[in-house]
Coordinates of C-alpha atoms in Angstrom, one line a residue:
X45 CA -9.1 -13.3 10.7
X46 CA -7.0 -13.8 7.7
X47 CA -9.2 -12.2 5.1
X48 CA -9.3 -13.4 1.2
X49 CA -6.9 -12.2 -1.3
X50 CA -9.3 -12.8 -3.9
X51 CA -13.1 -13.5 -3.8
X52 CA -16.5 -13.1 -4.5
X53 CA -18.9 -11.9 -2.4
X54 CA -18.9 -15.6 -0.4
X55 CA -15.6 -13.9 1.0
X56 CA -14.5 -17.6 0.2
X57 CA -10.6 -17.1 -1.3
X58 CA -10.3 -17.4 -4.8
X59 CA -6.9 -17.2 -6.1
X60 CA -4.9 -19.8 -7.5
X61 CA -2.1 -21.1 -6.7
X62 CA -0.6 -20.9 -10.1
X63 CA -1.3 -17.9 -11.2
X64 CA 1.2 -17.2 -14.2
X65 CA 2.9 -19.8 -16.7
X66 CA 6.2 -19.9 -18.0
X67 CA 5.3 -18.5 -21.2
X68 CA 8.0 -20.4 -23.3
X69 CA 7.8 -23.7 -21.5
X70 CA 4.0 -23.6 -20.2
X71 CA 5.0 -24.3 -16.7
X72 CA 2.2 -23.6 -14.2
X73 CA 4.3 -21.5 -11.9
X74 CA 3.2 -21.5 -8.4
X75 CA 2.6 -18.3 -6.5
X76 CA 1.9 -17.4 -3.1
X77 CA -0.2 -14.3 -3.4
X78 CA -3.3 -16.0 -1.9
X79 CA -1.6 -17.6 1.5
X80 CA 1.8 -15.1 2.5
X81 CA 0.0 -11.4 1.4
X82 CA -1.3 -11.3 5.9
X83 CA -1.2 -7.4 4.8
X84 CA -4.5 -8.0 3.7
X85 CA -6.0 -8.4 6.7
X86 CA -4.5 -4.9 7.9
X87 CA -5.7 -3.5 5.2
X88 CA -9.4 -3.7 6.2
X89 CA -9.3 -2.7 9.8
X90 CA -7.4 0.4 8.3
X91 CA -10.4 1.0 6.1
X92 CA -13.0 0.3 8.8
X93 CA -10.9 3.0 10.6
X94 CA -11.0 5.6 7.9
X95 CA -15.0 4.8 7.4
X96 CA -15.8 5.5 11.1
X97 CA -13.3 8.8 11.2
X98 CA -14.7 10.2 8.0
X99 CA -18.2 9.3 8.6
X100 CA -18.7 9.5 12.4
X101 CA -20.5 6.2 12.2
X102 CA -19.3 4.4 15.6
X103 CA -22.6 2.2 15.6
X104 CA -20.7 -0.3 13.0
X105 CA -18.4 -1.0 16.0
X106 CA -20.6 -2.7 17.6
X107 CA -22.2 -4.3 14.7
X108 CA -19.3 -6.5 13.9
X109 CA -16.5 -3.7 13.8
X110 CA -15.1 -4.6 16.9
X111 CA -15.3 -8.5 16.0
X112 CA -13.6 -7.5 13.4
X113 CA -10.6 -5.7 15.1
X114 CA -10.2 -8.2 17.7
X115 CA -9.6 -11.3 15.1
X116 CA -7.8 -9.5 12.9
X117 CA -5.2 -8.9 15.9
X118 CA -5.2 -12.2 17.3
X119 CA -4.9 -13.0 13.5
X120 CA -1.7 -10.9 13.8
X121 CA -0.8 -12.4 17.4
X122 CA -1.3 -16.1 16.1
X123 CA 0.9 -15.8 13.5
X124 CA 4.3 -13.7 14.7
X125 CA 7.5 -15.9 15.8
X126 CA 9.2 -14.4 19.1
X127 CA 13.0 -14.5 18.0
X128 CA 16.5 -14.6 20.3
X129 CA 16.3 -10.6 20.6
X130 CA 12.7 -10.7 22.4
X131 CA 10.9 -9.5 19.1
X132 CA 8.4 -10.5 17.4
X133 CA 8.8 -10.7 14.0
X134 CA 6.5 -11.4 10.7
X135 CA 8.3 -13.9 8.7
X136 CA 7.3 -15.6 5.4
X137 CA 5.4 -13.3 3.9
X138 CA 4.7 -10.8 1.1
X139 CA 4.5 -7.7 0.8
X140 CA 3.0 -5.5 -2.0
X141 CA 5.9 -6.2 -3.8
X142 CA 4.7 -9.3 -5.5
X143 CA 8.1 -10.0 -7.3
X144 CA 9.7 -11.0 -3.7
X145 CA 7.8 -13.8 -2.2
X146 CA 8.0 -15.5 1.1
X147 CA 10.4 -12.7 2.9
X148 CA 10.6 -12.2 6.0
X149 CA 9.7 -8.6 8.2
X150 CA 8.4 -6.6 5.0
X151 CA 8.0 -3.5 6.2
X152 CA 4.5 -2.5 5.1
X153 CA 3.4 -5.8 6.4
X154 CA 4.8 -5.0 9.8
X155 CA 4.2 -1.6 10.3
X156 CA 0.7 -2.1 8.9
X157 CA -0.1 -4.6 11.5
X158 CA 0.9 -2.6 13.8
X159 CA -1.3 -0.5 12.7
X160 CA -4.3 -2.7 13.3
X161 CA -3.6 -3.5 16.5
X162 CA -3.5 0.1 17.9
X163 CA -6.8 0.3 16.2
X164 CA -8.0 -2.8 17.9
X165 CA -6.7 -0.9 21.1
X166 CA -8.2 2.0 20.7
X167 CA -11.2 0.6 20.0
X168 CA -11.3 -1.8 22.7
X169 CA -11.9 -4.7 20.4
X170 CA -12.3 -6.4 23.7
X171 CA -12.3 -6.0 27.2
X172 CA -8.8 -6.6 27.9
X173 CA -6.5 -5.1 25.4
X174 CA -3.6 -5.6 27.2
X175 CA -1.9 -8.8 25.6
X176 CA -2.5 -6.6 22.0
X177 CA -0.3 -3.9 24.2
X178 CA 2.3 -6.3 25.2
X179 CA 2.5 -7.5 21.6
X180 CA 2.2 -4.3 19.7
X181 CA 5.4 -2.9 22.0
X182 CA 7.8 -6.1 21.2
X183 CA 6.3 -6.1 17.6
X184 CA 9.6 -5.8 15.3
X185 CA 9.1 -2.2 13.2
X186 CA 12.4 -1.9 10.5
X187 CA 13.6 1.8 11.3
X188 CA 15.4 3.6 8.8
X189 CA 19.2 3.8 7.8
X190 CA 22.2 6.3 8.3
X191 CA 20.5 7.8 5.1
X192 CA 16.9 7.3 6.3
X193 CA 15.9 4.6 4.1
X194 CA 13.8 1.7 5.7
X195 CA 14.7 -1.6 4.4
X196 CA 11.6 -3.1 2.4
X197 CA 12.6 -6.5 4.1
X198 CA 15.1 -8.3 5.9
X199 CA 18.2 -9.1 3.1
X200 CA 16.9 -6.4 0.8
X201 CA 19.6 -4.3 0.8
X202 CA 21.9 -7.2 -0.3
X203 CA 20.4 -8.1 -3.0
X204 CA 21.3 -6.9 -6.8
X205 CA 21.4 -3.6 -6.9
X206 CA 20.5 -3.1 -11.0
X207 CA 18.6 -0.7 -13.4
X208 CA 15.6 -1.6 -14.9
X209 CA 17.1 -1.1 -18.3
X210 CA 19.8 -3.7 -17.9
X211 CA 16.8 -5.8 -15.9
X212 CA 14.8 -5.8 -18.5
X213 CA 17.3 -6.7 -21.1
X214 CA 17.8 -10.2 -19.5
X215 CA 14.4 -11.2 -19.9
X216 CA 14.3 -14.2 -22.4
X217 CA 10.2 -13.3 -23.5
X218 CA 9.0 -10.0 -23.0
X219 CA 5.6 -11.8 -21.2
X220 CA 7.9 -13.3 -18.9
X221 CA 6.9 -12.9 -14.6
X222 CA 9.6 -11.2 -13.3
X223 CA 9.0 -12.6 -9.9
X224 CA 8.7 -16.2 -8.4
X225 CA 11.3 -18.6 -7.7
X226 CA 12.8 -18.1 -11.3
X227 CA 12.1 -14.2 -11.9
X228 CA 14.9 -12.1 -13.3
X229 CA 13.1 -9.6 -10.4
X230 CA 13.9 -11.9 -7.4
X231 CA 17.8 -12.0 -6.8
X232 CA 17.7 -8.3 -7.5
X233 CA 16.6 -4.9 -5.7
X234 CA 14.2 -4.1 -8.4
X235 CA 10.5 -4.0 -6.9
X236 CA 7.4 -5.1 -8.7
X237 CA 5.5 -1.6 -7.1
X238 CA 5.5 0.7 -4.2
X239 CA 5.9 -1.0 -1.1
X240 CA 7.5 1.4 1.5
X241 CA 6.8 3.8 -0.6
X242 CA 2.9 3.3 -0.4
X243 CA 3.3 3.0 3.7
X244 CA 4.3 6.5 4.0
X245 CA 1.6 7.4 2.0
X246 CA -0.9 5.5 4.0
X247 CA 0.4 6.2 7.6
X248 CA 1.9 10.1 6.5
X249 CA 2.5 10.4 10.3
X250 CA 4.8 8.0 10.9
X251 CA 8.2 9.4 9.7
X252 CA 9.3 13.3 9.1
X253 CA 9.6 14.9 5.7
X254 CA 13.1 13.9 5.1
X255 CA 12.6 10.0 5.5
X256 CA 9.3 10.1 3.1
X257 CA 12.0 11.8 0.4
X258 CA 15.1 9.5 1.6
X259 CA 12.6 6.5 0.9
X260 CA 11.1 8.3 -2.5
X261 CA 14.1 8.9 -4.4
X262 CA 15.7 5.8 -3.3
X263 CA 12.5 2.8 -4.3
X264 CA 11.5 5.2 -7.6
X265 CA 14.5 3.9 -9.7
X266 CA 13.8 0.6 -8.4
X267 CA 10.5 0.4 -9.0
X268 CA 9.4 -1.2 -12.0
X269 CA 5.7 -0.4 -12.0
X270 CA 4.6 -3.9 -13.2
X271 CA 1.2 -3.2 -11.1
X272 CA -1.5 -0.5 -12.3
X273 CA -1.5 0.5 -8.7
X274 CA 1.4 1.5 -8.4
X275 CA 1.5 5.3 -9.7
X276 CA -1.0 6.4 -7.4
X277 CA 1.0 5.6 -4.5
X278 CA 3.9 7.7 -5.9
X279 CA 1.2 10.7 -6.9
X280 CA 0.4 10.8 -3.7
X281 CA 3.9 10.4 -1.5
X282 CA 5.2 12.7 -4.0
X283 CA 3.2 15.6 -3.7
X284 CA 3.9 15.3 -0.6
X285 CA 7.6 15.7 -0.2
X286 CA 7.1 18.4 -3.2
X287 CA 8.0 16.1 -6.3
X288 CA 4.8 17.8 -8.3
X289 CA 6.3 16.9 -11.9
X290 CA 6.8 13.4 -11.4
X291 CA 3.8 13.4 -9.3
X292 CA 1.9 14.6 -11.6
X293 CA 3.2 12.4 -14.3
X294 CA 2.1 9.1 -11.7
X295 CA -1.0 10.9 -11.7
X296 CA -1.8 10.9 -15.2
X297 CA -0.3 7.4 -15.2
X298 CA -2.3 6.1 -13.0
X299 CA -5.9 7.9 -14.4
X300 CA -5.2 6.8 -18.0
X301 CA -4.0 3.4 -17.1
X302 CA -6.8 1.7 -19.4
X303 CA -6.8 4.4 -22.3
X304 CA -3.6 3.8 -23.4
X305 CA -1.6 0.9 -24.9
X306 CA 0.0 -0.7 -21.7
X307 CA 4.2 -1.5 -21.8
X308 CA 3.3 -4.7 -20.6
X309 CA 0.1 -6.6 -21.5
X310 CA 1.1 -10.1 -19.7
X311 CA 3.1 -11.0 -16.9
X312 CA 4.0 -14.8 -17.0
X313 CA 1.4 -15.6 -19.6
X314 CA -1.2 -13.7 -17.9
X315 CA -3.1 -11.1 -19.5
X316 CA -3.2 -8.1 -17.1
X317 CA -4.9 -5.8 -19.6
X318 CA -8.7 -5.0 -19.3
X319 CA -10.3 -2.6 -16.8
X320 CA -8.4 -1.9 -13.4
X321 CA -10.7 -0.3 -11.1
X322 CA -9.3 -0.2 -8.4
X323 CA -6.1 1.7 -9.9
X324 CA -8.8 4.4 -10.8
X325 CA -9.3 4.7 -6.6
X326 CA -6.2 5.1 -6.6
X327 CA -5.8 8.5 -8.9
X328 CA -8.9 9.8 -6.8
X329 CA -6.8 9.4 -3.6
X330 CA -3.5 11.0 -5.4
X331 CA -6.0 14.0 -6.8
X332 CA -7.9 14.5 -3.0
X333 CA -5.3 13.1 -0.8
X334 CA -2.3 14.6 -2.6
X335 CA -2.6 17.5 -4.8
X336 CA -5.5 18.7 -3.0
X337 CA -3.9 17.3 0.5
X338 CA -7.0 16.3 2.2
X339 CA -5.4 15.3 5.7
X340 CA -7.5 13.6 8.3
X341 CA -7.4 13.6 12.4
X342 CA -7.2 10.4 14.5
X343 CA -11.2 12.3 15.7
X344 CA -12.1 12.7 12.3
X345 CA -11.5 16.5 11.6
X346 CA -10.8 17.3 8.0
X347 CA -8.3 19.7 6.7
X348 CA -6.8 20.8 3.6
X349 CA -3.4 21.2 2.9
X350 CA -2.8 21.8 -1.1
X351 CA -0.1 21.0 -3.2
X352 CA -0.7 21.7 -6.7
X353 CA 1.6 21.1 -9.8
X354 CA 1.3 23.8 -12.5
X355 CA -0.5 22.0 -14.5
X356 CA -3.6 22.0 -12.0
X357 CA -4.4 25.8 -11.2
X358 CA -7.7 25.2 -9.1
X359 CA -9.6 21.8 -7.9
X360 CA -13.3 21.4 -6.6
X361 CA -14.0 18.8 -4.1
X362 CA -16.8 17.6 -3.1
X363 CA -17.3 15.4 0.0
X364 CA -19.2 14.2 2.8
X365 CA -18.4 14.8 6.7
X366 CA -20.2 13.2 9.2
X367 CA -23.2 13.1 6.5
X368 CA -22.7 16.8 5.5
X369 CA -22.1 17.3 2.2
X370 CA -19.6 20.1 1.7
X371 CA -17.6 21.4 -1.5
X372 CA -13.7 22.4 -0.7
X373 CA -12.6 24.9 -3.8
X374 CA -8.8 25.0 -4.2
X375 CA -6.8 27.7 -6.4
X376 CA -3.3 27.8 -7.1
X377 CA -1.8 30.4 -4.6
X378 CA -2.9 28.6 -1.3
X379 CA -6.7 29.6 -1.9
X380 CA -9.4 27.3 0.3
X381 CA -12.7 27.9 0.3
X382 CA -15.0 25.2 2.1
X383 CA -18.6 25.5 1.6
X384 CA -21.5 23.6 3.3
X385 CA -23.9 22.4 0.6

């Protein structure tokens, strides 16, 4: 299953192909978001996974969780190229990083589909799970560097390294798309929003402590922010590795994104103002999943692991486990109290 990019509740896709304009010209400038983003499909069976370990509900497994799984790995099976070294790899695709189109093994993409079809193994999408095994072990995963970075995609690391003040300054309209065939963005290292960076904050158990900072420090100066959901996924790797002042400044980013003047209010033509949702699910997850450090078992089993900046001296929490509702209280100082309600 290759879900939608964009639709309506039809799940029928509904994104353009052209979905910005070369604002001086009026050039329809075609995109790709709709047919290389595969992520997408990822994306979901990590959801339904997170549904049935927070909730305990197993019964949507068999009614149409499983179906699910299983196409969304043959999805994943269908559409990898086996290369010379005996990989497979994920070519021609894009990863949340919508500046660099039509790459090839993004590293979110790939990691993330990996990620789906352990799911799909684990929860015996079908009877025979062992052509997802073969697969998932000779599925290409980037690794990191000599200084722990992992490569966003293949070539990334030879392109343009550049600030984003000297980027910016070669803009010829300031609603100019950065990305696409002609973006000032493209030939360059500079990254439209968090890519890896949002993978080791979605999978935290993938890599150690030192290769979420390696990967931090090194995508935050490239990182141009251009989407509102962005900061979120900074708030919460940073918290994390123990950046609380800039993760709390992503934070607040992130949760005023629609109540203050945004830097940039088109992107090729586009206006990208208005009310961005999902960006506000995203300061939730920063506030529960990273200051607060909700952390959750492969069973289900919820723990708390804080890490407050000093502007935040206690958080209350209320959530649901296994359709319990319970209220986690969190003070400055390593303080947890978790109450059944």
């Amino acid at each position: 299953a290759f879900y939608a990019w964009e639709s309506q509740e039809d799940g029928i896709e509904r994104c353009s192909k052209f979905n910005v304009t070369d604002p001086i010209t009026g050039e329809k400038i075609r995109t790709y978001f709709n047919e290389k983003q595969i992520h997408i499909s990822a994306d979901i069976a990590y959801a339904l996974d997170r549904y049935i370990r927070l909730s305990g509900d197993k019964k949507i497994l068999e009614e149409g969780g499983k179906e699910l799984l299983k196409e969304v790995a043959d999805f994943y099976l269908s559409y990898a190229t086996r290369e010379k070294d005996g990989l497979w790899h994920l070519k021609d695709v894009i990863g949340p990083d919508e500046y660099h189109e039509r790459v090839d093994d993004n590293a979110f993409t790939n990691y993330m589909a990996a990620h789906a079809l352990s799911l799909a193994i684990r929860y015996k999408a079908r009877e025979d799970v062992a052509s997802y095994e073969r697969f998932l072990s000779k599925l290409y995963l980037p690794k990191p560097n000599a200084n722990g970075v992992i490569e966003q995609f293949e070539g990334y690391f030879k392109k343009e390294d550049v600030s984003l003040s000297e980027l910016r300054s070669r803009l010829r309209d300031p609603r100019d798309y950065w990305g696409g065939p002609k973006g000032i963005a493209t030939p360059t290292q500079v990254i439209k929003q968090a890519d890896v960076v949002a993978l080791l904050a979605l999978l935290p158990d993938l890599f150690p402590l030192s290769v979420k900072k390696a990967n931090y420090l090194y995508y935050f100066p490239r990182t141009e922010h251009g989407s509102s959901l962005s900061a979120s996924m900074y708030a919460l790797l940073g918290s994390e590795i123990g950046e609380l002042e800039t993760a709390y400044d992503f934070f607040s980013k992130s949760a005023s994104t629609d109540l203050v003047k945004p830097k940039k209010e088109f992107a090729g033509g586009v206006y990208i103002g208005g009310s961005h949702v999902a960006s506000y699910g995203g300061t939730y997850l920063s506030l529960v999943y990273g200051f607060a450090g909700l952390s959750l078992s492969k069973n289900g089993k919820i723990a708390f692991f804080p890490h407050l900046p000093k502007e935040i001296s206690s958080l209350s929490i209320p959530y649901f486990e296994k359709g319990k509702k319970k209220v986690v209280t969190i003070k400055r100082g390593g303080s947890i109290l978790m109450e059944e309600k």
